[in-house]
CSV table of C-alpha atoms in Angstrom, one decimal:
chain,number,residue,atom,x,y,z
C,147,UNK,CA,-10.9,13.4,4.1
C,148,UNK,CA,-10.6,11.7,1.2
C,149,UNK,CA,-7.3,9.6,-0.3
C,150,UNK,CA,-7.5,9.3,-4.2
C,151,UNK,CA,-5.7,7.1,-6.0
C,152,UNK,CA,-4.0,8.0,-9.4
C,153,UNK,CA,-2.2,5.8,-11.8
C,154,UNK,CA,-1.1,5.4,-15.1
C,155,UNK,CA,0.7,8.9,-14.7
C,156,UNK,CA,3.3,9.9,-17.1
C,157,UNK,CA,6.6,10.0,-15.8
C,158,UNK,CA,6.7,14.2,-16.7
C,159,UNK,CA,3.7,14.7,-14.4
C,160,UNK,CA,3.9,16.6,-11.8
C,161,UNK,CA,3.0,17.1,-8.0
C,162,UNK,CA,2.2,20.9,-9.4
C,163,UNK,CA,0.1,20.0,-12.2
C,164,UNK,CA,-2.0,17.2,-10.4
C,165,UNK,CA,-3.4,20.0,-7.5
C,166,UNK,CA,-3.9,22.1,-10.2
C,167,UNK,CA,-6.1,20.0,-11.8
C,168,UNK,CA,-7.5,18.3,-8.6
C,169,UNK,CA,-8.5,21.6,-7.5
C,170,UNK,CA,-10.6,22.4,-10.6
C,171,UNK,CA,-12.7,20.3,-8.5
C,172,UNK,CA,-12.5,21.5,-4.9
C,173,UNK,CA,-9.8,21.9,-2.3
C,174,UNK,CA,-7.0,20.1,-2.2
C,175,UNK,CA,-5.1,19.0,1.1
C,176,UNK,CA,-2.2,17.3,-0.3
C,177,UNK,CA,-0.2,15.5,-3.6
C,178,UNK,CA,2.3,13.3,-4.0
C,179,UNK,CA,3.9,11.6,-6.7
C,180,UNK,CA,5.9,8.4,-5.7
C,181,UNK,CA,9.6,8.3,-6.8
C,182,UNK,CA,11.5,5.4,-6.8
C,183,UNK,CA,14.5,5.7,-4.2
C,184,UNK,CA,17.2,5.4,-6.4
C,185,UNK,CA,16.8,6.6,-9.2
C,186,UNK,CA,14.3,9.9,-8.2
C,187,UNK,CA,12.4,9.3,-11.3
C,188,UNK,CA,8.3,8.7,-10.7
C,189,UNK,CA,6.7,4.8,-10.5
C,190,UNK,CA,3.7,6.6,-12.4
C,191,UNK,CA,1.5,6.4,-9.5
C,192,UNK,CA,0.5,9.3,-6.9
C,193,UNK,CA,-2.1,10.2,-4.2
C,194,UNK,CA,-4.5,13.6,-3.7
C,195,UNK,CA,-5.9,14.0,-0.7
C,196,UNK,CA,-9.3,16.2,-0.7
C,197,UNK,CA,-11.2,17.3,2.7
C,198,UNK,CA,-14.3,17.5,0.8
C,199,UNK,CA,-15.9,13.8,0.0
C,200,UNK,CA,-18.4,15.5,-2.6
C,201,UNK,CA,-15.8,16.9,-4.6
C,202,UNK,CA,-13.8,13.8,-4.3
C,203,UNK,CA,-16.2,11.6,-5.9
C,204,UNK,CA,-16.7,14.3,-8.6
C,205,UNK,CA,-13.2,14.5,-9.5
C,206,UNK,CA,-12.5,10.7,-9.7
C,207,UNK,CA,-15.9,10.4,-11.5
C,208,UNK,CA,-14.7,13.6,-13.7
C,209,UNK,CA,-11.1,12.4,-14.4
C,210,UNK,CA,-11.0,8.5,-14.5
C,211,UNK,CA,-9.7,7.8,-17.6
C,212,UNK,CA,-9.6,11.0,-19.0
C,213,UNK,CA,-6.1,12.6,-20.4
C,214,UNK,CA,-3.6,13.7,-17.9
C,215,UNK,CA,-0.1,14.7,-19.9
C,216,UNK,CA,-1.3,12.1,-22.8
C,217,UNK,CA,-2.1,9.8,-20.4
C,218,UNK,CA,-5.2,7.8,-19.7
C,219,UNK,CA,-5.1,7.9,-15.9
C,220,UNK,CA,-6.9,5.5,-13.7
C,221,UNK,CA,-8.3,7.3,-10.9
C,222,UNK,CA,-10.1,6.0,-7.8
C,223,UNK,CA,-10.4,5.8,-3.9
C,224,UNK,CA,-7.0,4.6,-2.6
C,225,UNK,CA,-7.2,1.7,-0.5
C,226,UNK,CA,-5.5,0.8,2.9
C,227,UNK,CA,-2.4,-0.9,2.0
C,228,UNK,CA,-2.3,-4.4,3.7
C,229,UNK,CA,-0.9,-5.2,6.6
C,230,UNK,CA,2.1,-7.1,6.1
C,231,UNK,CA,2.7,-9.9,8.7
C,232,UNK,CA,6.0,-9.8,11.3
C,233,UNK,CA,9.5,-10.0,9.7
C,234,UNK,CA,10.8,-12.2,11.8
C,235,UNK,CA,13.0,-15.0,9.8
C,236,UNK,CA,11.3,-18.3,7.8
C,237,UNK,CA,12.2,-21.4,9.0
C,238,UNK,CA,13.8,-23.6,6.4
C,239,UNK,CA,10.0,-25.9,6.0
C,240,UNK,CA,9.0,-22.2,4.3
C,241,UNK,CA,11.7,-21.4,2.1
């Protein structure tokens, strides 16, 4: 299973149109575009996941920086987000 990245989307994109043209390419297992909390509108960036690696690579190869809703997407792997370190309260040497 493979997580792709996509960003650069325009804010009318949607969840629909990105597994329609995702699957152009081969099966697609999920799509989300992420919204900011408040205001419900889209942070112009979203993830497809594809079960297939071999149509994964063709469909980043296929639509990096191609035109998605006059857009020039950026379109790649998504990477692990980093693990952010323990919460716990800074001293005042850290402020």
């Amino acid at each position: 299973m493979k997580r792709i990245y996509i960003g650069n989307l325009s804010f009318d994109t949607t969840e629909e149109k990105l597994n329609v043209t995702f699957a152009a390419f081969g099966e697609v297992f999920s799509v989300s575009i992420l919204t900011d909390k408040f205001t419900g509108r889209s942070k112009g960036f979203g993830f497809v996941e594809m079960p297939d690696d071999d149509a994964a690579f063709n469909a980043i190869r296929e639509l990096n920086g191609k035109e998605i809703d006059d857009r020039k997407v950026r379109v790649s792997i998504a990477e692990d987000k980093p693990v952010r370190k323990n919460n716990a309260p800074r001293s005042k040497n850290q402020r």
